[in-house]
């Protein structure tokens, strides 16, 4: 996450353009650590979100609303009493810190004009929203006592100050000499020296500066020579210049369709990432965190299912390893059969009490020595070896079947794990849960409640040539797409030898262009276990060549006539259908 001092600077610039002289018309506190201010400014209505969440502190303009509690919390009531109807006169950022001060002009109970300050500190677990009268704290959304922090108390009546926990320089005013002596004199990696010595610089921006200067970010800062140090400072100054001029370039960088990073300044260290530019940093933050929150929420909601699948996978892998080891032990079964046959062939003239038989092995034309039980007759020795052979043969046959079943179970569980990786909606998880329940991994709960309807649908894309492409999200959808939705001349795609989605291209009797084949292949690669590799081998064939495995798990098929391609799992330029 790059919510650094430079992003805050971009945000303050935007808020100054839109909110100065605006009046606060509504104050809500939808969460215990979050405020939503409605502000009328320049004939527009803006909603400003301030979140002091320890895990995700945020500040941006939004168009969405959140339900508030019926009874407003005390902090919200206090703000309504003092600044509801107040006018925002100043919005500032001290230095390049992750702090924003709102100065609000309002009238008190006597009608006198007063000024109060609302400060949001966006500092991870130390984030807070503090209401002040000058340097005196009136109240805060989080109370911080001396027992919690030895650096600073945040309590009503205490003096407000910004704690200087680290000695850092201001990047907008640092000179080349200071840069050399303060940043480049440290025996730590160069990127770390940059972000630990300068306010507002995040690790990702430090990496970007090193990348633009073409200097290894892991190189110790104090090992740069004079030319490298000068070159780095000039690149740094050039990089930071848009902040001085307040000319930002807010954007989100995507990789494989998922948000990778956001920034207020151009990033070049992700050459393969797709950049989406925005006119507003608030729009960037809202879009980025909405996407991230969706992914995070689904990850959290799928945690129980993932644990069930992972436990079953580990159990089956242990079982598989044990079965393979036991199978290896049956390899000597043929030796015992040969021993028995050779004893029957050559043992007729053995002396009583013989401990071994040396005989010609007509299977490999070599002489062999066979151990014997001196207390048994040749016939009984032969029977003993035939009995061992029979037992190992039966074990081999049984284990061979069990190993096939375990391999099938492992493939099925890995396919479910892949389905969990690509699930985006709660409806997707519901269908996966139903599959795990049907297969006995989850105990079905019988009650009188009505069974919830599954509404999950396959992914739907449109190729560059206008063909409709459907991608199954799980085994049930794969089965339905291939054997109920697709017809004989539609094309079927799947990653070769690894779990993945069935991809169906509807042809409507038309011949597919090469570009559509490639795009369908990319989708099959992306929605497979190989999505994080450079290239994935894809099998594709007409649907009429795909057959269901008798007694197989949902979505498991066989085919003998197919083509193959090796392709990148890159789906960024494939259009998503707007009808779903």
mmCIF file of C-alpha atoms in Angstrom, residues 179-180 183-191 193-194 210 213-233:
data_model
loop_
_atom_site.group_PDB
_atom_site.id
_atom_site.type_symbol
_atom_site.label_atom_id
_atom_site.label_comp_id
_atom_site.label_asym_id
_atom_site.label_seq_id
_atom_site.Cartn_x
_atom_site.Cartn_y
_atom_site.Cartn_z
ATOM 1 C CA UNK A 179 21.064 14.272 0.957
ATOM 2 C CA UNK A 180 24.621 12.948 0.857
ATOM 3 C CA UNK A 183 20.629 9.694 3.487
ATOM 4 C CA UNK A 184 23.702 8.226 1.809
ATOM 5 C CA UNK A 185 25.883 7.790 4.887
ATOM 6 C CA UNK A 186 23.995 4.759 6.196
ATOM 7 C CA UNK A 187 25.183 1.134 5.850
ATOM 8 C CA UNK A 188 21.701 -0.083 4.947
ATOM 9 C CA UNK A 189 20.056 -0.910 1.584
ATOM 10 C CA UNK A 190 19.621 2.212 -0.529
ATOM 11 C CA UNK A 191 15.806 1.973 -0.789
ATOM 12 C CA UNK A 193 17.862 4.617 3.470
ATOM 13 C CA UNK A 194 15.539 6.726 1.306
ATOM 14 C CA UNK A 210 16.320 3.640 -7.436
ATOM 15 C CA UNK A 213 18.337 6.055 -11.385
ATOM 16 C CA UNK A 214 19.263 2.514 -12.529
ATOM 17 C CA UNK A 215 20.953 1.776 -9.185
ATOM 18 C CA UNK A 216 20.415 -1.457 -7.272
ATOM 19 C CA UNK A 217 18.042 -0.703 -4.379
ATOM 20 C CA UNK A 218 19.708 -3.412 -2.242
ATOM 21 C CA UNK A 219 23.128 -1.772 -2.546
ATOM 22 C CA UNK A 220 24.318 -0.277 0.787
ATOM 23 C CA UNK A 221 23.701 3.479 0.655
ATOM 24 C CA UNK A 222 27.167 4.345 1.953
ATOM 25 C CA UNK A 223 28.900 2.477 -0.916
ATOM 26 C CA UNK A 224 27.759 4.856 -3.703
ATOM 27 C CA UNK A 225 30.560 6.810 -5.345
ATOM 28 C CA UNK A 226 30.391 10.552 -6.021
ATOM 29 C CA UNK A 227 28.981 10.228 -9.538
ATOM 30 C CA UNK A 228 26.293 7.743 -8.444
ATOM 31 C CA UNK A 229 25.326 9.940 -5.479
ATOM 32 C CA UNK A 230 24.967 13.026 -7.690
ATOM 33 C CA UNK A 231 22.983 11.089 -10.277
ATOM 34 C CA UNK A 232 20.661 9.665 -7.617
ATOM 35 C CA UNK A 233 20.015 13.107 -6.089
#
